[in-house]
Backbone as a printed PyTorch tensor [residue, N CA C, xyz], in Angstrom:
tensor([[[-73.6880,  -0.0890,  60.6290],
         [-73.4060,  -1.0500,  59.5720],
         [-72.4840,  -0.3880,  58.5530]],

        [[-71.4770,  -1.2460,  58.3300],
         [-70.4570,  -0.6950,  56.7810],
         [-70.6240,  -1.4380,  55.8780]],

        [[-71.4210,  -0.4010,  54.8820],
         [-71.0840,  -1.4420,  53.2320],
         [-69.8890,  -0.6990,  52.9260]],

        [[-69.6100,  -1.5970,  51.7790],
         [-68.9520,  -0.9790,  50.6440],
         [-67.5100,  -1.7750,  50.3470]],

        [[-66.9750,  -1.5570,  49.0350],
         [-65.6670,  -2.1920,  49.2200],
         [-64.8310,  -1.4030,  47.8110]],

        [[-64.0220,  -1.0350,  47.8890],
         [-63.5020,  -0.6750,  46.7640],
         [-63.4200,  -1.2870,  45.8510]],

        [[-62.8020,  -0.7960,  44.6730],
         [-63.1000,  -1.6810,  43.1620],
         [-61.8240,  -2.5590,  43.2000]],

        [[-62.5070,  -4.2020,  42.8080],
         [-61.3680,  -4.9170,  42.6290],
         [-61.2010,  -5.6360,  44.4530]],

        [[-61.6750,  -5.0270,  45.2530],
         [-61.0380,  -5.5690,  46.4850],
         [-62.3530,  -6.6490,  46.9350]],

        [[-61.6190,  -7.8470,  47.6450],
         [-62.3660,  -8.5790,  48.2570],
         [-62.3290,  -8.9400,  49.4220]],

        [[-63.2610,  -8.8830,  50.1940],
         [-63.3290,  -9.1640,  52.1360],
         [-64.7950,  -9.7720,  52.2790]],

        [[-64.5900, -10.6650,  52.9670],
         [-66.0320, -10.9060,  53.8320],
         [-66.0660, -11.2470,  54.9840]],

        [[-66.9510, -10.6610,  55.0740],
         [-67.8690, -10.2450,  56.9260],
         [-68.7970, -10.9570,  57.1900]],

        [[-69.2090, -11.0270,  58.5540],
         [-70.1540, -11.9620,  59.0920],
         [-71.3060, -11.4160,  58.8060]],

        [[-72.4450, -12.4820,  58.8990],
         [-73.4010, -11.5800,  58.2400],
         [-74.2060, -10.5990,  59.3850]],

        [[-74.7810,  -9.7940,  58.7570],
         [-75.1550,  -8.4060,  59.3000],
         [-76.5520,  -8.3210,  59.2940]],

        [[-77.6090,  -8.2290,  60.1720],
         [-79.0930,  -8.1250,  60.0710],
         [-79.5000,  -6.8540,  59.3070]],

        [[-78.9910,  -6.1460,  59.9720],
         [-79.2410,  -5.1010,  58.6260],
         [-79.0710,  -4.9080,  57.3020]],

        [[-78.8060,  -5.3990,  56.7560],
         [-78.3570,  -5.8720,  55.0730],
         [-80.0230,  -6.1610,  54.5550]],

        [[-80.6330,  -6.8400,  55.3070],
         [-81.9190,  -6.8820,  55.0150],
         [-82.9200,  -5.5590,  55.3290]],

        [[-82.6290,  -4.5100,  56.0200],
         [-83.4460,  -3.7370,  55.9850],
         [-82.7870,  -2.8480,  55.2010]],

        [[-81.3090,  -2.3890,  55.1510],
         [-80.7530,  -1.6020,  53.8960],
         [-81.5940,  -2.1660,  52.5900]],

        [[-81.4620,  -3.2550,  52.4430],
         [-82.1350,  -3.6930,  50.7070],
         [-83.3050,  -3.6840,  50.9140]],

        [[-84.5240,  -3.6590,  52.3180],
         [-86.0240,  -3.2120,  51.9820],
         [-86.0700,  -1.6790,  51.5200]],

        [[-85.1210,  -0.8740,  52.6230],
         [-85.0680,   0.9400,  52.0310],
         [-84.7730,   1.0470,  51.0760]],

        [[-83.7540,   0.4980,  49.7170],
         [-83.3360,   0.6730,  49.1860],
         [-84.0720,   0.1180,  47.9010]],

        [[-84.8120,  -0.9370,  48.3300],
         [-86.2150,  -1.4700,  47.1630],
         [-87.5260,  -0.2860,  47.1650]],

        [[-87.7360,   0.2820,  48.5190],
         [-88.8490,   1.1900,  48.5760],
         [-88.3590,   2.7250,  47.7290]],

        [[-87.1930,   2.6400,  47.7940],
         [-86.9070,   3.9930,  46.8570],
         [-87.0540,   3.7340,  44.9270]],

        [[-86.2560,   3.1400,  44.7800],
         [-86.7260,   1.8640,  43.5480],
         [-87.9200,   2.1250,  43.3830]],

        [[-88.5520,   1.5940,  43.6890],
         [-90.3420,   1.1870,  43.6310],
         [-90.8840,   2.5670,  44.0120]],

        [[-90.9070,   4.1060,  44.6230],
         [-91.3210,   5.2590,  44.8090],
         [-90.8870,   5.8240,  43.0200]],

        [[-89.8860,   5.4790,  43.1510],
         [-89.1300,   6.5710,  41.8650],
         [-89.2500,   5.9390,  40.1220]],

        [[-89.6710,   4.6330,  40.1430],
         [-89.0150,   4.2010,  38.7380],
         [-90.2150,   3.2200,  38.6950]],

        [[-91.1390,   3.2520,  37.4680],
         [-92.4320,   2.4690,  37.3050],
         [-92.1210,   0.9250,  36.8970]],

        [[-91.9090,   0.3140,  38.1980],
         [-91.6850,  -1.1540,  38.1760],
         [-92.6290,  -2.3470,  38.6710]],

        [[-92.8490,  -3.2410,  38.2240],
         [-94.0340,  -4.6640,  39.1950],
         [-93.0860,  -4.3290,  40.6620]],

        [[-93.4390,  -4.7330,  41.6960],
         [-93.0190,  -4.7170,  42.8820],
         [-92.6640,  -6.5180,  43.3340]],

        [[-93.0220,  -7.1890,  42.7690],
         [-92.7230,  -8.3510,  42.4530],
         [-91.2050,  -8.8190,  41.8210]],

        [[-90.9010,  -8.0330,  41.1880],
         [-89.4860,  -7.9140,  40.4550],
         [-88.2550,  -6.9960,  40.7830]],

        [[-88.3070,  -7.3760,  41.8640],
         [-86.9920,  -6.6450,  42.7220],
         [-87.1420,  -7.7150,  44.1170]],

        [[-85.6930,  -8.3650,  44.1600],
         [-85.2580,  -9.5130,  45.0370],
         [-83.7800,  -9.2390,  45.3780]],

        [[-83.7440,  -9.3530,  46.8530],
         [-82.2990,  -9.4770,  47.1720],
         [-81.6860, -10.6120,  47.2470]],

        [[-80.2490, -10.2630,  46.4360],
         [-79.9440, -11.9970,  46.1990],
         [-78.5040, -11.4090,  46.5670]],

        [[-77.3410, -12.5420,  46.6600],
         [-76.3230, -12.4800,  46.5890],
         [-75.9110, -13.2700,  48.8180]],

        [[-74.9970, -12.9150,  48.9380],
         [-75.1280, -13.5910,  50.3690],
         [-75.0180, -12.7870,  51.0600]],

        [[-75.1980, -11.3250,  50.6680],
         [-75.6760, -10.4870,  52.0860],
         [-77.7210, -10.7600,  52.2510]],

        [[-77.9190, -12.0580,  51.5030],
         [-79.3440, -11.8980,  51.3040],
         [-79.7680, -13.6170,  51.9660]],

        [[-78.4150, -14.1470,  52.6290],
         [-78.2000, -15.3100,  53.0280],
         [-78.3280, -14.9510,  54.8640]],

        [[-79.3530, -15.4290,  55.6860],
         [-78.6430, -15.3370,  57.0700],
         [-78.2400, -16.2930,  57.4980]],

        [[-77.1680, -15.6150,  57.8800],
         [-75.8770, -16.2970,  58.6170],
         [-74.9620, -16.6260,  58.2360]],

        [[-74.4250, -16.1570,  56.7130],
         [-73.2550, -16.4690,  55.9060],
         [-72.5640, -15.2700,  55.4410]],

        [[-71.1730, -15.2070,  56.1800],
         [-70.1940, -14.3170,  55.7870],
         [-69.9550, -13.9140,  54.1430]],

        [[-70.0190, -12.5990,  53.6310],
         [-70.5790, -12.0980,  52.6070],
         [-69.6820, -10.8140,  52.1460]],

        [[-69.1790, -10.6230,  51.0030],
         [-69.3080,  -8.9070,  51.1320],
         [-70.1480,  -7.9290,  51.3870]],

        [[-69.4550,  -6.9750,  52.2680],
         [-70.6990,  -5.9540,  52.4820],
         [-70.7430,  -4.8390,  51.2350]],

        [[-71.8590,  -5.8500,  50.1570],
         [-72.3480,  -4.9810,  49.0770],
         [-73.9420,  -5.8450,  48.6550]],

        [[-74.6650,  -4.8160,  48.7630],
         [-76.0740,  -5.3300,  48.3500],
         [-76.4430,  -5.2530,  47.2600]],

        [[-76.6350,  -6.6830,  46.6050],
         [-77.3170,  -7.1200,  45.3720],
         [-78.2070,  -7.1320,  45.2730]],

        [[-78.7360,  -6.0610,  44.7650],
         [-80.3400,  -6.2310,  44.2140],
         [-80.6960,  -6.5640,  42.6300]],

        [[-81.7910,  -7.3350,  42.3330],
         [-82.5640,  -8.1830,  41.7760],
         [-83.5640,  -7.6440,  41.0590]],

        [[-83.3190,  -6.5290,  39.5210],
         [-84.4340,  -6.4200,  38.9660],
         [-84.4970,  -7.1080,  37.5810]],

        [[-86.0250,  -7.4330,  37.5600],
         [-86.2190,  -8.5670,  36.4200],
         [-87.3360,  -7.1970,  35.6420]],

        [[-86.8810,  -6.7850,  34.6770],
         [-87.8900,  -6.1860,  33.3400],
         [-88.3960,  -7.3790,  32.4660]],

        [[-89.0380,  -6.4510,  31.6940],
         [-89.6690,  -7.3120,  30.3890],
         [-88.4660,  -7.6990,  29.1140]],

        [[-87.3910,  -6.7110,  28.9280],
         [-86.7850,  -6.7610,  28.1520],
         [-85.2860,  -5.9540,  28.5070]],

        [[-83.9910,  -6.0240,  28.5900],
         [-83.1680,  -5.2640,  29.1040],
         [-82.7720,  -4.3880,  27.8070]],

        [[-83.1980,  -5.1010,  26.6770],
         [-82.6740,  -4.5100,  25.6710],
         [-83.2140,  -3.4820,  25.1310]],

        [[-84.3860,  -3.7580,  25.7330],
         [-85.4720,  -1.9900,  25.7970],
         [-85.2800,  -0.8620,  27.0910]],

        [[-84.2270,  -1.0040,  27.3850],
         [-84.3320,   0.2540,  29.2140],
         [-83.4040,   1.0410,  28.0280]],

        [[-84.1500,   2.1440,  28.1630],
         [-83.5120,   3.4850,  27.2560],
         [-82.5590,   4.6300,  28.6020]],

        [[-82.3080,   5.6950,  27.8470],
         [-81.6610,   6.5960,  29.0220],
         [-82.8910,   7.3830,  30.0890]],

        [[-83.9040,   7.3170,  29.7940],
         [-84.5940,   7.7040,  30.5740],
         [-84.4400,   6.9300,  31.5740]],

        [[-84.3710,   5.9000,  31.7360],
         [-84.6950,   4.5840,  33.0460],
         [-83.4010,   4.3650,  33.7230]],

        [[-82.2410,   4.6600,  33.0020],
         [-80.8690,   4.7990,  33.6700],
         [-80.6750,   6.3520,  34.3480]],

        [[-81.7080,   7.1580,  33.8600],
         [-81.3300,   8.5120,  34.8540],
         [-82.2140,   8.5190,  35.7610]],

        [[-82.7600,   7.9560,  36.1620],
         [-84.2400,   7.4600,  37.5150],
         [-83.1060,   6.6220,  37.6900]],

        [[-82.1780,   6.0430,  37.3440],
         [-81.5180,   5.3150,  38.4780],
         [-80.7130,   5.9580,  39.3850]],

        [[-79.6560,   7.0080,  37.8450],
         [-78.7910,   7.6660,  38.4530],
         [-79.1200,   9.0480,  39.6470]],

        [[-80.6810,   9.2360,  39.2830],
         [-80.7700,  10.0590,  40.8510],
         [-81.3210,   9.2660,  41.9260]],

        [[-81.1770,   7.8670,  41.7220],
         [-81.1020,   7.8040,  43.3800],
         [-79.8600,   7.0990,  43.4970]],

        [[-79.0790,   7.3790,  42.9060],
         [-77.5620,   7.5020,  42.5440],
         [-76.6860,   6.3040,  42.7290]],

        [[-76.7790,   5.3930,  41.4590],
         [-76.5840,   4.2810,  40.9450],
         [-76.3880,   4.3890,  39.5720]],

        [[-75.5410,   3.8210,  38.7040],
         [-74.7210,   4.3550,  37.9230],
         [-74.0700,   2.9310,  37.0800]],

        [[-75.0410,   3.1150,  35.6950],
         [-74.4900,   1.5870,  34.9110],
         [-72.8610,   1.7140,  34.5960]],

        [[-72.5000,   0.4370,  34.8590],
         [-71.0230,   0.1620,  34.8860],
         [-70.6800,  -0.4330,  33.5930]],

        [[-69.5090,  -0.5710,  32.8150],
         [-69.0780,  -0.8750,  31.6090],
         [-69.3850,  -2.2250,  31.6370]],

        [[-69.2770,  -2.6810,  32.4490],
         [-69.5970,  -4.4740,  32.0770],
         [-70.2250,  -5.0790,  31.1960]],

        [[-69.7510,  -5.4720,  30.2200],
         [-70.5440,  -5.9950,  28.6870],
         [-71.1930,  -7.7250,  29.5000]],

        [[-72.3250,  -8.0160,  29.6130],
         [-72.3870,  -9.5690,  29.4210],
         [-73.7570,  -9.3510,  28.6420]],

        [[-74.2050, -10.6260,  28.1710],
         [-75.4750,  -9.8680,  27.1250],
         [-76.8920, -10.5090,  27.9830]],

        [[-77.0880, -11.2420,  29.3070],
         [-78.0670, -11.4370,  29.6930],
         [-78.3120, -10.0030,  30.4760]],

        [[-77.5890,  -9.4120,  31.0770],
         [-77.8090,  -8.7960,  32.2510],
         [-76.9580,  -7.1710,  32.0460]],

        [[-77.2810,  -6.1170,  32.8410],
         [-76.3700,  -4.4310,  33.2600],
         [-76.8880,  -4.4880,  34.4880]],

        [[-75.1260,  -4.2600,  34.6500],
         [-75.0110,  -4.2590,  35.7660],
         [-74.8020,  -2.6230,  36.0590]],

        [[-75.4460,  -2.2660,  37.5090],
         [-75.6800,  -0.6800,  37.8280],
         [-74.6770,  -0.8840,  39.1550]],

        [[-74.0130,   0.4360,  39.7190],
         [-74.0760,   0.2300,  41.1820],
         [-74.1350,   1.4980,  41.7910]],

        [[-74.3340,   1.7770,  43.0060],
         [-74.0690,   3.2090,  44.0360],
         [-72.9060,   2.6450,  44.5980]],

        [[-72.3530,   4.0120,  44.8040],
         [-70.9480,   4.1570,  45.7240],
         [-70.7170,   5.1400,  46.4200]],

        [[-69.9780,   5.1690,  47.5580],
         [-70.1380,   6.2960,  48.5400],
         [-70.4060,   7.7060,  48.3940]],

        [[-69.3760,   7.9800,  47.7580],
         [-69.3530,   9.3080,  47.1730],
         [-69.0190,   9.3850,  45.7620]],

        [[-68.3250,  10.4320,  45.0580],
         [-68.4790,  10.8910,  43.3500],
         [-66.9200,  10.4130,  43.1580]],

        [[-66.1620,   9.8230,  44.2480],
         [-64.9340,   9.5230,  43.4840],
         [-65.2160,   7.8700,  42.8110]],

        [[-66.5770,   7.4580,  42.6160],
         [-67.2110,   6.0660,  42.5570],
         [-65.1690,   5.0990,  42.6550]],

        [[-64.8910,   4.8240,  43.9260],
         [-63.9770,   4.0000,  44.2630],
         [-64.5890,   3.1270,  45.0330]],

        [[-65.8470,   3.2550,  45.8630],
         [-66.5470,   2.3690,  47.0990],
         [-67.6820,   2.2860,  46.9020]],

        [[-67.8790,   1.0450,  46.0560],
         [-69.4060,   0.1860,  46.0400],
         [-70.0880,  -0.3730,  46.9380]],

        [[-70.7490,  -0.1910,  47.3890],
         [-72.2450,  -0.1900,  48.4090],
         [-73.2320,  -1.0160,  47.7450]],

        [[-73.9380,  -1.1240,  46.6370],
         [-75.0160,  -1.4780,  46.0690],
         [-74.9940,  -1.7150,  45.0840]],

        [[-75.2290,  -3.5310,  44.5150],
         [-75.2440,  -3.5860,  43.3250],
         [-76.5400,  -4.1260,  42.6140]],

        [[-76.9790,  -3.1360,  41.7690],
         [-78.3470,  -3.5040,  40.9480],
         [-77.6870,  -4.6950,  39.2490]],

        [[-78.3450,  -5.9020,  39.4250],
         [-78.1160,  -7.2040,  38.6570],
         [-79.7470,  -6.6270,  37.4180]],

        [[-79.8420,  -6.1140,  36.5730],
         [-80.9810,  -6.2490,  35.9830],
         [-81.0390,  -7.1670,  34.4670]],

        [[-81.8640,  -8.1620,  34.8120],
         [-81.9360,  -8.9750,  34.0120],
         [-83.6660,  -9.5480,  32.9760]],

        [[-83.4760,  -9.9790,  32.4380],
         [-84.8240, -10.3880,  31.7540],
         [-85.5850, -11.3870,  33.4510]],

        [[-87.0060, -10.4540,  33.4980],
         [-88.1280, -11.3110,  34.2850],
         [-88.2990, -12.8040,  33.8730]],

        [[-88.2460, -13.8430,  35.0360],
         [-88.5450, -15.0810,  34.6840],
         [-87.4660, -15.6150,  33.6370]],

        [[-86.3670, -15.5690,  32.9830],
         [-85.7000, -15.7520,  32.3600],
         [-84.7450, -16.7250,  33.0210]],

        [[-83.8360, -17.2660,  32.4920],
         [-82.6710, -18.1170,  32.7360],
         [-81.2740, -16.7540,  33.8730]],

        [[-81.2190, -15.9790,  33.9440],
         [-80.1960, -15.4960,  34.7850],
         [-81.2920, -15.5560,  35.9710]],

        [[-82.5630, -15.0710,  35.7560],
         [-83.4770, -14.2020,  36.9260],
         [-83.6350, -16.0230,  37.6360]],

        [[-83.8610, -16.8200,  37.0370],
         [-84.4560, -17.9210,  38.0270],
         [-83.1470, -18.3440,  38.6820]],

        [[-82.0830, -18.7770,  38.3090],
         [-81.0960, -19.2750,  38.6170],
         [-80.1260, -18.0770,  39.7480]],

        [[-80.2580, -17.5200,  39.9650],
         [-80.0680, -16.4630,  40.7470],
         [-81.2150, -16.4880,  41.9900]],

        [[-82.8430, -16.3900,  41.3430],
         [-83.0560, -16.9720,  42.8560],
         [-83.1970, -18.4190,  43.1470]],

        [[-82.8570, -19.1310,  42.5450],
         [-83.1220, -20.7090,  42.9520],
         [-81.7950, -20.8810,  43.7860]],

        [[-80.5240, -20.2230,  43.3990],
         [-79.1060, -20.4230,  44.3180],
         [-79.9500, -19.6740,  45.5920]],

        [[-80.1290, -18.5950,  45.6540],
         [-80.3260, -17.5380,  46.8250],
         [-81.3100, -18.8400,  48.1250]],

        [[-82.1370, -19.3990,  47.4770],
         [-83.6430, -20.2060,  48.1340],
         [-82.6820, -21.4140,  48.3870]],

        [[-81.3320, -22.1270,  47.4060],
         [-81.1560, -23.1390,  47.9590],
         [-80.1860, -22.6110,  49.2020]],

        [[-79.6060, -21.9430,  49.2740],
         [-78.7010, -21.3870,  50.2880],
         [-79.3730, -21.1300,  51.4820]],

        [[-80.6190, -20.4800,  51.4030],
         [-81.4230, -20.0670,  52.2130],
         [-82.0110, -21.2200,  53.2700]],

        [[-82.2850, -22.6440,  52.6250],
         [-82.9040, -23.4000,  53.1140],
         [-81.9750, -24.4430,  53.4590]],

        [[-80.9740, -24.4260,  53.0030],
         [-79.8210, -25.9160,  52.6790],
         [-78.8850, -25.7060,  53.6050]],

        [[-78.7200, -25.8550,  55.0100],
         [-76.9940, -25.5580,  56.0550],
         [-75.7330, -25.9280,  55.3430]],

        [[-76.0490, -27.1740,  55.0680],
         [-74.8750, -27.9420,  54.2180],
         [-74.5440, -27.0150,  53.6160]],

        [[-75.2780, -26.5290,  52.3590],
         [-74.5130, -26.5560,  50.7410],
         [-74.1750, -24.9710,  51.4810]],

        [[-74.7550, -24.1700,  52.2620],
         [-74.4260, -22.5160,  52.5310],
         [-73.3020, -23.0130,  53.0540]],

        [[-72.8460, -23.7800,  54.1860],
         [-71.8450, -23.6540,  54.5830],
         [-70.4020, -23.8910,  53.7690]],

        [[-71.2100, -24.9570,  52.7730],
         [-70.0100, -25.5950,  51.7970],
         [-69.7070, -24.0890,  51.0260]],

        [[-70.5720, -23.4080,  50.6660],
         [-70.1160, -22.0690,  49.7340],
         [-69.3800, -21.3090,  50.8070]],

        [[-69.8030, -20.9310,  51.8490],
         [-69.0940, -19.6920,  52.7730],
         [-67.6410, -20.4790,  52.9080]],

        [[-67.2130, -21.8150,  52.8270],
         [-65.9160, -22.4190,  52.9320],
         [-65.1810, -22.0420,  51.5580]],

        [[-65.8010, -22.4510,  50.7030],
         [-65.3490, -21.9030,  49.2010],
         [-64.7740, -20.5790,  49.0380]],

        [[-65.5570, -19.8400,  50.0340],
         [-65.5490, -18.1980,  49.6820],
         [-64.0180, -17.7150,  50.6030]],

        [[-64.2490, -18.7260,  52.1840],
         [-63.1250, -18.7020,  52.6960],
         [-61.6930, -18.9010,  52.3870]],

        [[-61.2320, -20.0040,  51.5370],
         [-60.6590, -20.9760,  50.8410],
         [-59.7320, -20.0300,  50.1930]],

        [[-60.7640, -18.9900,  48.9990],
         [-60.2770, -18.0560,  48.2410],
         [-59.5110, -17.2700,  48.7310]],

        [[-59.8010, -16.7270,  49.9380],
         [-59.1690, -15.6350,  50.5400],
         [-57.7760, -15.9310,  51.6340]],

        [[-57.9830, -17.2140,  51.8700],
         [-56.9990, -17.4950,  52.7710],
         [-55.8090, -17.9170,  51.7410]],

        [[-56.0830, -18.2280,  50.3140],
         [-55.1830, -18.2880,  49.6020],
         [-54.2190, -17.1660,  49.0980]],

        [[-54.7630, -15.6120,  50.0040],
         [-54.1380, -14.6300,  48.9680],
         [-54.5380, -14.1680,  48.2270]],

        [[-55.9600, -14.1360,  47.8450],
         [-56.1340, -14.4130,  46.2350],
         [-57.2660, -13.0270,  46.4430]],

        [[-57.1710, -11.7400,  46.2380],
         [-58.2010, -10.5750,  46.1810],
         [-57.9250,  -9.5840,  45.3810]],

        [[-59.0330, -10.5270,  44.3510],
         [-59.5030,  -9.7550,  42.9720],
         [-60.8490, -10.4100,  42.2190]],

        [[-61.6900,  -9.3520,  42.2640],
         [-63.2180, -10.0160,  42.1740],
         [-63.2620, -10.8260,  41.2710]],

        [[-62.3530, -10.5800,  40.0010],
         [-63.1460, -11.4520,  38.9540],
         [-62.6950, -12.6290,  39.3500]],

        [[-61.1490, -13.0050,  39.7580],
         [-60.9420, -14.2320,  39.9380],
         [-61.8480, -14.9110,  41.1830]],

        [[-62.3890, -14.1390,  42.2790],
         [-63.2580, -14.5340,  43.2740],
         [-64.9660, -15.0210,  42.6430]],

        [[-65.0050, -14.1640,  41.9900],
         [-66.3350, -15.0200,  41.2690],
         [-66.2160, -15.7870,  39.9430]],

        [[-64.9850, -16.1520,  39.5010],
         [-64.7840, -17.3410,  39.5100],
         [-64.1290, -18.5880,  39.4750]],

        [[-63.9060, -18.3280,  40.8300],
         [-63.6880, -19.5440,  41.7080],
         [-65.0670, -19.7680,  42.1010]],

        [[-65.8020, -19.0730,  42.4150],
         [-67.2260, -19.5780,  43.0230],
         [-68.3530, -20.3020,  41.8030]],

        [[-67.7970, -19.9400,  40.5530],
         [-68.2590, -20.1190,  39.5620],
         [-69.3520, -21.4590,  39.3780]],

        [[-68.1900, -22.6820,  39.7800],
         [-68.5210, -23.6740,  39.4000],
         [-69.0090, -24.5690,  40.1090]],

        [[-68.5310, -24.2030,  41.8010],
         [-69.8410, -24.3680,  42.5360],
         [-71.3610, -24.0910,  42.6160]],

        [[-71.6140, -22.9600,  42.0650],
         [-72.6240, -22.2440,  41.8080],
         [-73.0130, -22.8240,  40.7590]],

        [[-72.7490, -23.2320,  39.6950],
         [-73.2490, -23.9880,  38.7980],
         [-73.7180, -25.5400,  39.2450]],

        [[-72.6670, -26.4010,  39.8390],
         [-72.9350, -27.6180,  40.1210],
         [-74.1160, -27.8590,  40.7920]],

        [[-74.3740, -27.0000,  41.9410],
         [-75.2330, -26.9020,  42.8410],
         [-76.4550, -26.7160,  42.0770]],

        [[-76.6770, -25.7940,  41.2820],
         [-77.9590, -25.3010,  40.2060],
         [-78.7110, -26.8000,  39.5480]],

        [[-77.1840, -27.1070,  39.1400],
         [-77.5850, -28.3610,  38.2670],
         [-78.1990, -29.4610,  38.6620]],

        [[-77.6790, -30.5890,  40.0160],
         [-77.8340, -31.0110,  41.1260],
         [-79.3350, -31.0460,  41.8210]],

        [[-79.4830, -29.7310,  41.8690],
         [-80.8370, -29.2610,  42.4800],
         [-82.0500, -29.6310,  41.1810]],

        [[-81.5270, -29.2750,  40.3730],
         [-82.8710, -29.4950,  39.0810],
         [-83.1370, -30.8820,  38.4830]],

        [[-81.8510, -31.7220,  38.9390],
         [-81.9640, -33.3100,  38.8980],
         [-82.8820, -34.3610,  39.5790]]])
C-alpha cells in the first residue's frame, strides 16, 4: 500500500482495503501512548469510504473535551509517534500530520482534532455514515472529486473547496 502525497498535490486512487487497517494500527498507537476515551478517535475522510477513490492520506478523528486546552505536553506524545501540528489557523479544529520522512514534503496521516460531540466532530461523521450508507450521494462526491481533476485543477485548497459545497448541501439535506 502507498500513502502519502506531497504538499499542495492532489491524486486519487481507488480505494484500498488497507487504509482501514493502517488507521486501526495507527488508532492503537494513539490510544497506547496519549491518555484518550477510545471512543473518540474515528476514521473519516474517503480513505474511510469503501469503494470510493480517495487520496492516499489517512484522516483521523480526535474529539477532546476542549482543543483550546491541549498544551505542549499532548503535542509532544504526538510528535513521538511522529505527527507534527501544522500552521493551519481555523478556530474549531489543529490540524496535525505524519510524513514520510524529516524533509515533512509527503503526508501520510492526517490527525483533524476537534471539540467531542461538537458541530465539526458530528458533521464530519454524519458526511463519513452518509457516504458510507448512501451509493448515490458517494458516487455523486467521487464524480465531484473526479470533475476537479480532470479539469487540471491540483491544489488542495482549491480541491477542498470545490468539494465544499457539496459537502455542505448534503449535511443540510440529510438533517431536513
Amino acid at each position: 500500500m502507498k500513502l502519502g502525497l506531497k504538499n499542495n498535490e492532489v491524486v486519487i486512487v481507488p480505494y484500498n482495503q488497507e487504509w482501514e487497517i493502517e488507521f486501526n494500527g495507527v488508532r492503537q498507537e494513539i490510544l497506547k501512548n496519549i491518555n484518550l476515551n477510545c471512543n473518540c478517535i474515528e476514521h473519516v475522510g474517503s480513505t474511510a469510504i469503501k469503494g470510493i477513490k480517495a487520496k492516499p492520506i489517512i484522516d483521523i478523528l480526535i474529539g477532546v473535551d476542549d482543543i483550546s486546552k491541549l498544551d505542549d505536553s499532548f503535542f509532544n506524545q504526538l510528535k513521538k509517534l511522529g505527527f507534527y501540528r501544522l500552521r493551519i489557523q481555523k478556530h474549531d479544529e489543529i490540524v496535525c500530520a505524519k510524513f514520510i520522512d524529516n524533509t515533512f514534503e509527503i503526508k501520510t496521516h492526517i490527525i483533524h482534532l476537534v471539540n467531542f460531540n461538537q458541530k465539526k466532530w458530528n458533521d464530519l461523521i454524519l458526511f463519513r455514515d452518509i457516504l458510507r450508507t448512501h451509493d448515490n450521494i458517494k458516487k455523486q462526491y467521487e464524480n465531484i472529486k473526479q470533475t476537479f481533476l480532470e479539469n487540471n485543477l491540483n491544489e488542495i485548497t482549491a480541491y477542498t473547496d470545490y468539494k465544499e459545497n457539496f459537502v455542505k448541501d448534503t449535511l443540510k439535506n440529510y438533517r431536513e
